[in-house]
CSV table of C-alpha atoms in Angstrom, one decimal:
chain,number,residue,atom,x,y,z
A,27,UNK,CA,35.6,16.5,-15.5
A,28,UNK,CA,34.6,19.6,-16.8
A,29,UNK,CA,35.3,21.2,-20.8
A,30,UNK,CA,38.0,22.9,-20.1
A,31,UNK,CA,39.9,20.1,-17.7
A,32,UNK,CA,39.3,17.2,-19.9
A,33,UNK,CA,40.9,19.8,-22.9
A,34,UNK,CA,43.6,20.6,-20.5
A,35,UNK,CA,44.6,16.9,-20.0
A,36,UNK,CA,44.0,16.4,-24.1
A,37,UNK,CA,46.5,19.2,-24.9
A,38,UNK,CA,49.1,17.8,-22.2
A,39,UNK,CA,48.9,14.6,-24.7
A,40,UNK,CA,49.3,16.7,-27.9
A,41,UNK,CA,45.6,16.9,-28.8
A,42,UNK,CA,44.2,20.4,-29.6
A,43,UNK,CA,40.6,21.1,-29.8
A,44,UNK,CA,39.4,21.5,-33.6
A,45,UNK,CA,37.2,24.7,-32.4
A,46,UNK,CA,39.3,26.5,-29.2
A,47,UNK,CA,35.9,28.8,-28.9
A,48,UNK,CA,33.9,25.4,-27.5
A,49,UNK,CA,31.8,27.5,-24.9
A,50,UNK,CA,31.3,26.4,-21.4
A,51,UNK,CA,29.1,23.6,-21.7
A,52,UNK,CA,29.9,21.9,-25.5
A,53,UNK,CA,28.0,19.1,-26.3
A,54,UNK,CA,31.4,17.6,-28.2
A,55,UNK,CA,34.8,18.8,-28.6
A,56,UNK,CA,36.5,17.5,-31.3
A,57,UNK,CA,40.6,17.2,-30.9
A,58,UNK,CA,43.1,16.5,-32.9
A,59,UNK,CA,46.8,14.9,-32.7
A,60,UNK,CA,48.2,16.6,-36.3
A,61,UNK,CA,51.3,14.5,-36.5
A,62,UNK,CA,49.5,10.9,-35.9
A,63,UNK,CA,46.3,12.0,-37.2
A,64,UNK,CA,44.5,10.4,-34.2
A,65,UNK,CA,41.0,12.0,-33.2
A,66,UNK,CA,39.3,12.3,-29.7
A,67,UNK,CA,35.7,13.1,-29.9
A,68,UNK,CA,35.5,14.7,-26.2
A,69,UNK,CA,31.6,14.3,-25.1
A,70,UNK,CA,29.8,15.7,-22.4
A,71,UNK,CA,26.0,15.8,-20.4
A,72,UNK,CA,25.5,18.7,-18.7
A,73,UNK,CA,29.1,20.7,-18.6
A,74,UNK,CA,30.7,16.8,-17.3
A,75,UNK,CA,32.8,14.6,-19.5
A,76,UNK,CA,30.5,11.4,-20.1
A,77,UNK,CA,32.5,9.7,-22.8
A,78,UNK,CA,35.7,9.6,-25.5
A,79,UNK,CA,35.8,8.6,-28.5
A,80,UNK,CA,39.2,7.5,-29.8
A,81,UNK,CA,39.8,7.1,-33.3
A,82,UNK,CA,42.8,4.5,-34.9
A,83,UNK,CA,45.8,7.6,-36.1
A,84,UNK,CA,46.2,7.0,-39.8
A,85,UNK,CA,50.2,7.2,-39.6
A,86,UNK,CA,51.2,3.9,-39.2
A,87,UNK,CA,54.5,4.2,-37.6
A,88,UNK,CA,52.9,7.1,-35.4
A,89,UNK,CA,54.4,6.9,-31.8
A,90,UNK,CA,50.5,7.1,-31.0
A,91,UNK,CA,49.3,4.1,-27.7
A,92,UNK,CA,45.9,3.9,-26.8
A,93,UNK,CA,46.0,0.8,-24.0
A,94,UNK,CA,43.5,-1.2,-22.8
A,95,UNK,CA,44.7,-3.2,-19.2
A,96,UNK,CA,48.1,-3.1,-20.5
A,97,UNK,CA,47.0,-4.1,-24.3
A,98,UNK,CA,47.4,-1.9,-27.6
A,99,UNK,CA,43.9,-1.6,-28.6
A,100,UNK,CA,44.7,-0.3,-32.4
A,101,UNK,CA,48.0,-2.5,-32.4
A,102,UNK,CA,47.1,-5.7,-31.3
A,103,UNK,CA,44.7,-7.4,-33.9
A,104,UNK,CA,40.8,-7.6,-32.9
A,105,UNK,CA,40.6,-10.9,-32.3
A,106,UNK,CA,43.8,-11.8,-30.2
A,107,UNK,CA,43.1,-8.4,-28.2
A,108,UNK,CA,39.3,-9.7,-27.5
A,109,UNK,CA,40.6,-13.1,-26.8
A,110,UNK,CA,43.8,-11.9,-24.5
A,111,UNK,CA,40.7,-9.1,-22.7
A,112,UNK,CA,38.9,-12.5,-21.9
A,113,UNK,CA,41.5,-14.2,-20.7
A,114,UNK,CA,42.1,-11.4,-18.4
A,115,UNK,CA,38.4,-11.8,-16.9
A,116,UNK,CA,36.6,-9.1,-18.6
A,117,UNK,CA,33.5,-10.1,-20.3
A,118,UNK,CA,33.3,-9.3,-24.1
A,119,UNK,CA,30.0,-9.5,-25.9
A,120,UNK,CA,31.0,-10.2,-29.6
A,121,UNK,CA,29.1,-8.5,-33.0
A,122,UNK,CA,28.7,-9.5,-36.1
A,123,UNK,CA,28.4,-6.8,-37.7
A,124,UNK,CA,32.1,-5.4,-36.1
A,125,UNK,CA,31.2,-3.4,-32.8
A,126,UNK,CA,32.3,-5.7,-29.7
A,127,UNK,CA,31.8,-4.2,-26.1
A,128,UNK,CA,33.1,-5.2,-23.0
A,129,UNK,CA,29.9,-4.1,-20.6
A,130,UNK,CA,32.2,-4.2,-17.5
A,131,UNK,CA,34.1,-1.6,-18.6
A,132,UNK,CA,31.9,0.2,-20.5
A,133,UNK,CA,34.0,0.5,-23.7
A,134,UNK,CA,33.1,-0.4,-27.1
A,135,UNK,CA,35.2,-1.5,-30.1
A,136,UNK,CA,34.9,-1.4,-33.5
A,137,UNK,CA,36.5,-2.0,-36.8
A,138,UNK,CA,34.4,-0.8,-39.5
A,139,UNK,CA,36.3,2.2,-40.8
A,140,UNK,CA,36.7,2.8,-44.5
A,141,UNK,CA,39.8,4.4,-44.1
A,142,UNK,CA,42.6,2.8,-45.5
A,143,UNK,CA,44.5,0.5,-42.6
A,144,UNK,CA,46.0,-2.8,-42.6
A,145,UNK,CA,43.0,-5.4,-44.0
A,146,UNK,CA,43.5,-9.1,-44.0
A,147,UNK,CA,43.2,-11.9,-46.8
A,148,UNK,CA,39.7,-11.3,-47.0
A,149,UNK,CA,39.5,-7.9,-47.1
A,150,UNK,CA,38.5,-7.5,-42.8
A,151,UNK,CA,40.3,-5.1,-40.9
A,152,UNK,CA,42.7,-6.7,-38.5
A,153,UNK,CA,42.9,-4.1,-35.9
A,154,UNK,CA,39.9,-2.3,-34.6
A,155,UNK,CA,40.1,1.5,-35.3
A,156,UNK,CA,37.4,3.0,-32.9
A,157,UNK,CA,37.6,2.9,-29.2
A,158,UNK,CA,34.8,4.5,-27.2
A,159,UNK,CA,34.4,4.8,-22.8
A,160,UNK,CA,31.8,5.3,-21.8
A,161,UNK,CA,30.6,6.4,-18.2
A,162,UNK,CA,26.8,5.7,-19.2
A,163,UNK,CA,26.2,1.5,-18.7
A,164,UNK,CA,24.7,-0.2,-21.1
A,165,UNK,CA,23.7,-3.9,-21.5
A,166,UNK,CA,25.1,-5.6,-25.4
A,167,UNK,CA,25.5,-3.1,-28.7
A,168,UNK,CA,22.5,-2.0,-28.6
A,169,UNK,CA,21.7,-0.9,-24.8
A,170,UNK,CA,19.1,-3.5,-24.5
């Protein structure tokens, strides 16, 4: 998808572009959902969409969904939505250090914002709060 059609398709879901002067072939676009406070980080290779970058919204009780094979990714807490992405075949390789990916489908998760969302007992946060899809394929966290 080019700039301008991937921006199209983000407006059409309430997201407008931070800069609307992004040129014809922008590295990243940065967009914006005001109400939810939900980011997309639009990137691109050569004019072509390569990847999103979904930030959690920061309104709780924001009529925001991102879904994952029919599962809230920012709803549903990390662990039960990695378990429940197993179950369902996918392979998840696991972090310690809070950035999981699921290789098959070239998306990685994290959880290590320090913006204020819902934390557990111990302080963790229970829901990740950064979604990125990829089209490059990569092998673990690291690429390796």
């Amino acid at each position: 998808m080019s700039a301008d059609e991937t921006v199209r398709a983000a407006r059409e879901l309430g997201f407008a572009p931070s800069d609307p002067d992004y040129g014809d072939a922008p590295g990243q676009v940065l967009c914006e959902h005001v109400e939810s406070q939900t980011e997309l980080n639009l990137g691109f290779t050569k004019g072509a969409l390569t990847d999103v970058h979904v930030y959690r919204f920061r309104v709780e009780h924001a009529d925001v969904a991102v879904v994952l094979d029919g599962l809230d990714v920012f709803r549903t807490p990390g662990e039960e939505l990695l378990e429940r992405l197993e179950e369902r075949g996918h392979t998840v390789e696991r972090n310690d250090d809070g950035v999981d990916t699921l290789p098959d489908l070239r998306v990685i998760l994290s959880n290590e914002s320090s913006l204020d969302h819902p934390m557990d007992e111990e302080g963790d946060p229970i829901h990740f709060d950064y979604a990125l899809v990829t089209s490059v394929d990569f092998r673990g966290p690291r690429g390796d």
